[in-house]
mmCIF file of C-alpha atoms in Angstrom:
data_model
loop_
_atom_site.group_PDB
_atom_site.id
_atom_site.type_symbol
_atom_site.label_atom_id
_atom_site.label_comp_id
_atom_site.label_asym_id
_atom_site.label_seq_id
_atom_site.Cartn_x
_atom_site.Cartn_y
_atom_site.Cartn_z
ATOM 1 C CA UNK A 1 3.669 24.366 9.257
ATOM 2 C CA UNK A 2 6.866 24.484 7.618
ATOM 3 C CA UNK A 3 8.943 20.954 6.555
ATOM 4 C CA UNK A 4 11.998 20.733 6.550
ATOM 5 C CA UNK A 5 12.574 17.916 3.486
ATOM 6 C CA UNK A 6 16.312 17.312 4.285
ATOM 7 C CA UNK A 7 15.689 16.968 8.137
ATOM 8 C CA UNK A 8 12.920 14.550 7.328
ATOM 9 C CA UNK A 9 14.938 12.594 4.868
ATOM 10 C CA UNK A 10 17.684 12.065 7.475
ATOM 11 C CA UNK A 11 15.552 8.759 8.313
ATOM 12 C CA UNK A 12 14.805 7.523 4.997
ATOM 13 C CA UNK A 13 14.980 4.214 5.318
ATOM 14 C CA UNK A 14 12.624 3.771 8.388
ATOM 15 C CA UNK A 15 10.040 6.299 6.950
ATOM 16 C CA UNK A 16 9.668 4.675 3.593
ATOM 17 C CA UNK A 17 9.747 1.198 4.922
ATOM 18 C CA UNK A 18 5.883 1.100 5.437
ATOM 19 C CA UNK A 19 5.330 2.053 2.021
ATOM 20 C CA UNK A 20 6.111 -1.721 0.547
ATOM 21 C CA UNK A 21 3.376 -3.188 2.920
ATOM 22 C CA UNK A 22 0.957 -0.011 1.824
ATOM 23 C CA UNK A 23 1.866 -0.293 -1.930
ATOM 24 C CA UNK A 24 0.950 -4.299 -1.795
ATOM 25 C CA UNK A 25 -2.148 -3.569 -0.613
ATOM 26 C CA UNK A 26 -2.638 -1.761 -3.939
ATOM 27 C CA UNK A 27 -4.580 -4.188 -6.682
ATOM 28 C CA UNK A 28 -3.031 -2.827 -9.996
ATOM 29 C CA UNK A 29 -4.586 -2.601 -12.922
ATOM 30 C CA UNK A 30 -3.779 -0.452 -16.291
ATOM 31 C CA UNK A 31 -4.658 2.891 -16.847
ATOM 32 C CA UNK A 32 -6.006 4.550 -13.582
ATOM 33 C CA UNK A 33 -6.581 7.661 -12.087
ATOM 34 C CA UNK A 34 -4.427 7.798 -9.280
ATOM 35 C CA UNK A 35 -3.906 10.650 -6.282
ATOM 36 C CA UNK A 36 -1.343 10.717 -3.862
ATOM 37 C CA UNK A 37 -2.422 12.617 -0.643
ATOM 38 C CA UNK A 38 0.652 14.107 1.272
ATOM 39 C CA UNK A 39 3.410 13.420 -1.313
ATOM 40 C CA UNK A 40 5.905 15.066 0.233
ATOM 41 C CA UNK A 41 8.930 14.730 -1.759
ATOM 42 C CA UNK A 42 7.476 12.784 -4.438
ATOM 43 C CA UNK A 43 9.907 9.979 -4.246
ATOM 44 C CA UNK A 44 7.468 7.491 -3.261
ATOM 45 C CA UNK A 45 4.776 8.934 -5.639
ATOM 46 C CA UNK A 46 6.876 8.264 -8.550
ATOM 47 C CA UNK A 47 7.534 4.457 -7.022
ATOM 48 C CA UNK A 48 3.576 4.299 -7.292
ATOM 49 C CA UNK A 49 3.815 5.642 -10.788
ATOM 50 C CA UNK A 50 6.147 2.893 -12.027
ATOM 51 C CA UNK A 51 4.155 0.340 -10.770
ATOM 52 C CA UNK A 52 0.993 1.171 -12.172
ATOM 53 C CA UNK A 53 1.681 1.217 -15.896
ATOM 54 C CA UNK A 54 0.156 3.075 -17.895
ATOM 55 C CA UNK A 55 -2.045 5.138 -15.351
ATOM 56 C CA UNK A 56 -1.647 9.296 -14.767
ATOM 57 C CA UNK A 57 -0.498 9.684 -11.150
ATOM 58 C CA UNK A 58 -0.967 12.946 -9.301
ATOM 59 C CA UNK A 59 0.544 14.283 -6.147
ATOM 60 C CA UNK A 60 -0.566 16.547 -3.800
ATOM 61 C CA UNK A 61 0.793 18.496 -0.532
ATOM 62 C CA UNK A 62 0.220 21.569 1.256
ATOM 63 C CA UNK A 63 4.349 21.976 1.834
ATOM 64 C CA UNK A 64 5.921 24.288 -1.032
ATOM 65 C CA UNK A 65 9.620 22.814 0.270
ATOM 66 C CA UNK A 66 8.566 19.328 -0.158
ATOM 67 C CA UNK A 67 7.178 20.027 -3.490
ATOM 68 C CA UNK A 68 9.815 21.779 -4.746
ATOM 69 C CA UNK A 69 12.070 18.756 -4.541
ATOM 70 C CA UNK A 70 9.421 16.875 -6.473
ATOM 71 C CA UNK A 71 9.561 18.934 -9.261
ATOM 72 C CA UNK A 72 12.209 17.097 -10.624
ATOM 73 C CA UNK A 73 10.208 13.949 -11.166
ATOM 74 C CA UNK A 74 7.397 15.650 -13.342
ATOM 75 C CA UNK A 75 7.174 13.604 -16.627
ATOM 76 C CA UNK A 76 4.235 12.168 -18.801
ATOM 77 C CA UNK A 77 1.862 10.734 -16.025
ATOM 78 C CA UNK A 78 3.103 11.948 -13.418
ATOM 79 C CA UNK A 79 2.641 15.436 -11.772
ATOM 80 C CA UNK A 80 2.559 17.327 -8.481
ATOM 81 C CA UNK A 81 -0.074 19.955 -7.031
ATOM 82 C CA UNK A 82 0.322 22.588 -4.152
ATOM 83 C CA UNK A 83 -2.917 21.579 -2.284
ATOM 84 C CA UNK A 84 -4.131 20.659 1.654
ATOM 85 C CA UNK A 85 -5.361 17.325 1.646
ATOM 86 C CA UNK A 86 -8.669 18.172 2.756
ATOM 87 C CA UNK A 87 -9.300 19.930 -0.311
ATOM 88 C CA UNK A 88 -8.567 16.798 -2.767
ATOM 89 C CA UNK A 89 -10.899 16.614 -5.213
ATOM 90 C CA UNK A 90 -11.779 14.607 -9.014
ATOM 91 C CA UNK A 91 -12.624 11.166 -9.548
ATOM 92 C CA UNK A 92 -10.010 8.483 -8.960
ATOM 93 C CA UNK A 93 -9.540 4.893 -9.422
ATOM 94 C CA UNK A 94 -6.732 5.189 -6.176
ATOM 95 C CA UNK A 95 -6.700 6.921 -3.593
ATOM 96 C CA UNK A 96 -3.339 6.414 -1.916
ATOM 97 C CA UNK A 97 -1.781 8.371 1.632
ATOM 98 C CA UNK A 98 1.449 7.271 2.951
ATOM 99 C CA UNK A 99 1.968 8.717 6.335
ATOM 100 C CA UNK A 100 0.039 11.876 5.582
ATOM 101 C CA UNK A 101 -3.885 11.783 6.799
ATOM 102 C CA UNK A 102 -2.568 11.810 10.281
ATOM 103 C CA UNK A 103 -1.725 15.803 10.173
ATOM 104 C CA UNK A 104 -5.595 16.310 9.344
ATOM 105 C CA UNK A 105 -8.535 16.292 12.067
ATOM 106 C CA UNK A 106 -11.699 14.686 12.632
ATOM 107 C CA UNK A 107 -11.098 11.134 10.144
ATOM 108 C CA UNK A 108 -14.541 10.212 10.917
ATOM 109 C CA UNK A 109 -15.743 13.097 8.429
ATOM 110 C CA UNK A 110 -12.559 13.011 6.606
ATOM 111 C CA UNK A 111 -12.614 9.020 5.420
ATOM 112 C CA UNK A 112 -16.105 9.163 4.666
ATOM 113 C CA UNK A 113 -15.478 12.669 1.797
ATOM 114 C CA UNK A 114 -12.248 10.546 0.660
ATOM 115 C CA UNK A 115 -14.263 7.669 -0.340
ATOM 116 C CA UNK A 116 -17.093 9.722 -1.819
ATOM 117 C CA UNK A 117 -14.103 10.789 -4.785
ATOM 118 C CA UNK A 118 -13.158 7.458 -5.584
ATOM 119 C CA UNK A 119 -14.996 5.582 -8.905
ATOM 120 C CA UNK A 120 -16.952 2.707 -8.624
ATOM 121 C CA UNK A 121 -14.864 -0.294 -7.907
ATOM 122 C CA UNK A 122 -11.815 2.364 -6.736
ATOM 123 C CA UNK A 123 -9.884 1.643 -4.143
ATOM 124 C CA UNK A 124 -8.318 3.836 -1.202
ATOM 125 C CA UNK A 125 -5.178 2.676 0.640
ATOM 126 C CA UNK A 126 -3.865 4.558 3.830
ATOM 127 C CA UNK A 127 -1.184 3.892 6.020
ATOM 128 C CA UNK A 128 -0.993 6.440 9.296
ATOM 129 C CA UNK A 129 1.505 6.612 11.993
ATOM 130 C CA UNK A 130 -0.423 4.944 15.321
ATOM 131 C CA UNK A 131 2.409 6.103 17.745
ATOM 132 C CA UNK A 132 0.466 8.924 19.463
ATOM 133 C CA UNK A 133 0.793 6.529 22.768
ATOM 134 C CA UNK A 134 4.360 6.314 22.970
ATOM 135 C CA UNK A 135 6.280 7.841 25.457
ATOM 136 C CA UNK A 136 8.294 10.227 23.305
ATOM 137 C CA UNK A 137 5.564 11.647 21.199
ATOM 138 C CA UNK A 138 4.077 12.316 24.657
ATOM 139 C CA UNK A 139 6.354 14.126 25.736
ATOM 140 C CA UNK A 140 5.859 17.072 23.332
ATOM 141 C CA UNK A 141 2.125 17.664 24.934
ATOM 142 C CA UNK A 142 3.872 17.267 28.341
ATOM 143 C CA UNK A 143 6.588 20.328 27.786
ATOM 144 C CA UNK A 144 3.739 21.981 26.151
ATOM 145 C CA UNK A 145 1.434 22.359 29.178
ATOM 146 C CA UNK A 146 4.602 23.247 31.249
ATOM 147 C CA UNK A 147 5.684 27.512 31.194
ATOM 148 C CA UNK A 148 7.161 28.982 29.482
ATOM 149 C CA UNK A 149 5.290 27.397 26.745
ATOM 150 C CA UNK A 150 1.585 27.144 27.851
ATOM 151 C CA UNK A 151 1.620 30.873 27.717
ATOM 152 C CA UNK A 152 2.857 30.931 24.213
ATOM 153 C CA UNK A 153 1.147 28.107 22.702
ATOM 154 C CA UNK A 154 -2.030 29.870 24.295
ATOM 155 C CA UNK A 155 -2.769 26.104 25.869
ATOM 156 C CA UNK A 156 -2.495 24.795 22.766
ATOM 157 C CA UNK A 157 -1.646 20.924 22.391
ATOM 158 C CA UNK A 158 -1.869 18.525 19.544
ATOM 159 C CA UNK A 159 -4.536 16.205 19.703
ATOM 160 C CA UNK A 160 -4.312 13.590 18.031
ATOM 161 C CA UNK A 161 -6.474 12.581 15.192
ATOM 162 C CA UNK A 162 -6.046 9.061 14.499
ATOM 163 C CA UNK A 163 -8.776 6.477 15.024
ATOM 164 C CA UNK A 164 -8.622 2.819 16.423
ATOM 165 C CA UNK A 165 -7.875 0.186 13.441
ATOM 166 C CA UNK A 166 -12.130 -1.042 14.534
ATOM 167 C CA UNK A 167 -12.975 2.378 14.098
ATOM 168 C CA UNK A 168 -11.020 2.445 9.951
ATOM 169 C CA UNK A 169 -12.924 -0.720 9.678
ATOM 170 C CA UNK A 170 -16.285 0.682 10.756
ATOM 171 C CA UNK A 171 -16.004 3.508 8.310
ATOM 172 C CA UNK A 172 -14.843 1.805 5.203
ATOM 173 C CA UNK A 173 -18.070 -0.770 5.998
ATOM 174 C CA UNK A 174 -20.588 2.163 6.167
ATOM 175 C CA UNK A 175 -19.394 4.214 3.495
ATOM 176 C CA UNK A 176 -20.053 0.758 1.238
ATOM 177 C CA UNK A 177 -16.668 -0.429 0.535
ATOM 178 C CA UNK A 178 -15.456 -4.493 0.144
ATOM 179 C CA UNK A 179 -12.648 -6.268 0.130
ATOM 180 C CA UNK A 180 -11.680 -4.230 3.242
ATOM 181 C CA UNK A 181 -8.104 -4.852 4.781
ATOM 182 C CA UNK A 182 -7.018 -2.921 8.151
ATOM 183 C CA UNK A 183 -3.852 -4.165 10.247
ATOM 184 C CA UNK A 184 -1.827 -2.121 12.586
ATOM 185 C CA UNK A 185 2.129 -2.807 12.250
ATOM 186 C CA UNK A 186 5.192 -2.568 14.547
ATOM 187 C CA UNK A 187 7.815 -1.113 12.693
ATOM 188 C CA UNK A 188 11.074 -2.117 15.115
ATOM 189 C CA UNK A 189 13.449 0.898 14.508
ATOM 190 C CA UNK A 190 16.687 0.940 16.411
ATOM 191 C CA UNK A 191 18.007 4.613 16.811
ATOM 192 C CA UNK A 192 21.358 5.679 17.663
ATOM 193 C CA UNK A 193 20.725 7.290 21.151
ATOM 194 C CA UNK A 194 18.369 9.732 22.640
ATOM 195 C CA UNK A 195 19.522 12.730 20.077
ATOM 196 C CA UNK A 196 18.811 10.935 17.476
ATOM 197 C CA UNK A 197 15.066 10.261 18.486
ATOM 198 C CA UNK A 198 14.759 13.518 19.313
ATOM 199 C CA UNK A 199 15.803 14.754 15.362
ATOM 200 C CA UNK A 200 13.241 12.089 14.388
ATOM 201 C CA UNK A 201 10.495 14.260 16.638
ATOM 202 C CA UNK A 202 11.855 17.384 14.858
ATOM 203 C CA UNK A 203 11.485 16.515 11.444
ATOM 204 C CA UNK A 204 7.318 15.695 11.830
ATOM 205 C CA UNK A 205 5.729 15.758 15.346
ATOM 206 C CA UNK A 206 7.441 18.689 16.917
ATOM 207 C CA UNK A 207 6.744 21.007 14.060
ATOM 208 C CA UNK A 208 3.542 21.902 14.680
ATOM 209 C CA UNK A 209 4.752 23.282 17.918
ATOM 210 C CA UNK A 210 8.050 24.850 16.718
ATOM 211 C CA UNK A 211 5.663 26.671 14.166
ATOM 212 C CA UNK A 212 3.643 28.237 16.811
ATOM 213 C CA UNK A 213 6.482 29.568 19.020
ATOM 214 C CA UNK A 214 9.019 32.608 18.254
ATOM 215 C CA UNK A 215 12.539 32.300 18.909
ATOM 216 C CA UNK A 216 13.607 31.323 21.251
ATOM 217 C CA UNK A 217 11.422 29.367 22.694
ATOM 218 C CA UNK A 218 11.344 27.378 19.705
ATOM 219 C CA UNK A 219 15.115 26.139 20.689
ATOM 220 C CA UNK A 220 13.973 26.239 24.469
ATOM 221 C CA UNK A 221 11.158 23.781 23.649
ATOM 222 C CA UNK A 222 13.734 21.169 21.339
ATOM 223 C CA UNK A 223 16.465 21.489 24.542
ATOM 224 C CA UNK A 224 13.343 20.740 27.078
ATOM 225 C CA UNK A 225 11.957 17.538 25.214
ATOM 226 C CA UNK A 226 16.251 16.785 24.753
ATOM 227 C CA UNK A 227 16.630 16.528 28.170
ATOM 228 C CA UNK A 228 14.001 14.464 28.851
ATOM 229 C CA UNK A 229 14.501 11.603 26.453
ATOM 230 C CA UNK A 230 18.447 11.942 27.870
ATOM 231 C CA UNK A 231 17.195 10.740 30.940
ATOM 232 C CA UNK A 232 14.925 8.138 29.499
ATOM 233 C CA UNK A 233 17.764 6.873 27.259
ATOM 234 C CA UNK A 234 21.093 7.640 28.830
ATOM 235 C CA UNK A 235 22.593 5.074 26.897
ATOM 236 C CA UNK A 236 22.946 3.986 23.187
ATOM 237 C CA UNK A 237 21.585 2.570 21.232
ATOM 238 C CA UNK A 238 17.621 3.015 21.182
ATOM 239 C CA UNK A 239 15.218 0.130 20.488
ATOM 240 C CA UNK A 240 12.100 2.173 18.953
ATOM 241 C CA UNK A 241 9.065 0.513 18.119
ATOM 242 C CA UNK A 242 6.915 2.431 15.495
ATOM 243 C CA UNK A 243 3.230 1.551 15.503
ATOM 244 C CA UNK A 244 1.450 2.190 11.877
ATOM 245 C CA UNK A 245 -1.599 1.513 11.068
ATOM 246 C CA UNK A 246 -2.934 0.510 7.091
ATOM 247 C CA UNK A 247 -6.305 0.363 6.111
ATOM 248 C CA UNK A 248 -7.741 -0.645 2.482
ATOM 249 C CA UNK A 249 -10.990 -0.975 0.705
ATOM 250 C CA UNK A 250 -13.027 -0.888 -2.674
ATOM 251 C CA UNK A 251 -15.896 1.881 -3.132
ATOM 252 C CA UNK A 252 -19.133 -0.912 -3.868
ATOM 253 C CA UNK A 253 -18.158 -3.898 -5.990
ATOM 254 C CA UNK A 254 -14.629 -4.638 -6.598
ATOM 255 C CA UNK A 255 -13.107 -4.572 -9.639
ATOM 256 C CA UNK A 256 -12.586 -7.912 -11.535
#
């Protein structure tokens, strides 16, 4: 897939919100190893950094365009590393994924290898959109099984690969971590009409269908999914709840 980083900054304030209730999950102590899975632009993985003093902070993505805006931020403790998530690897005091794990499948493997890197007494900390239920994100598998597109997606949809918050608990408890913390969130966004939501789609959801389909059908797909959330929201503005969920825990005995 290819990001777009200025598309997906467009609603900076409403991604990065969730990152203050993910970051205070985060018990910090001095000097850890710390990786940031899915660090996109690295603006939020050099917040991390300057709250963990003293600790070498390194973030990861599989998105050369997002990475190349966190270049910039490179300094003593802090660097960046073209590489899929699912390929992290090292020993870390933190493991820490803002809005990230929910682009890679099958969590119930995924969790389990994610707390096998951390040291004892390390803690993970994941927050992951939970929105897969709402009626826009629906919408994208709906247009998708419709033609033009089921032809050239092959009958492809996204499914996706988020678990139930019970389900985070459950695997945190058998992989033998404590002090576990999982919550599910309603962020309460209020867009400025049914374009709007629809730029919100494009810049994370609707990628990984735009990626798969050659012009034009790429623009015949955006206009399709348009037109629907017109008629859902004729009217401005757009109350849009965001459900996120956060999950937390310690590999054995936590840290004193």
């Amino acid at each position: 897939m290819s990001w777009d980083p200025d598309l997906y900054r467009k609603f900076r304030d409403e991604r990065f919100a969730p990152f203050e209730d993910l970051s205070g999950l985060v018990e910090v102590r001095q000097g850890m190893d710390v990786i940031d899975l899915g660090c996109g632009t690295g603006e939020l993985t050099e917040r991390l950094s300057d709250m963990l003093p003293g600790s070498r902070v390194l973030g990861i993505d599989s998105s050369p365009e997002m990475l190349g805006k966190a270049a910039p931020r490179v300094r003593p403790g802090l660097d960046f590393e073209l590489r899929p998530i699912q390929d992290a690897v090292g020993e870390w005091d933190l493991i820490f994924s803002n809005a990230a794990l929910q682009w890679i499948p099958d969590h119930g493997t995924l969790v389990p290898r994610l707390i096998s890197l951390l040291k004892p007494g390390g803690q993970i900390a994941v927050q992951v959109p939970s929105n897969h239920v709402h009626i826009t994100q629906l919408l994208a598998g709906e247009t998708a099984a419709e033609e033009p597109f089921r032809s050239a997606l092959g009958g492809w949809v996204r499914v996706p690969s988020v678990l139930s918050i019970t389900e985070y608990a459950g695997l945190l408890y058998e992989n033998g971590c404590t002090g576990i913390t999982v919550f599910e969130k309603v962020f309460p966004h209020v867009l400025s009409d049914a374009r709007a939501i629809l730029e919100w789609l494009s810049g994370t959801l609707l990628i990984s269908y735009l990626s798969r389909l050659q012009p034009p059908l790429d623009e015949a797909f955006k206009d399709a999914i348009g037109e629907k959330l017109e008629k859902l929201y004729p009217e401005g503005p757009v109350f849009y709840p965001f459900n996120r969920i956060f999950f937390s825990g310690f590999r054995g005995e936590r840290p004193n």
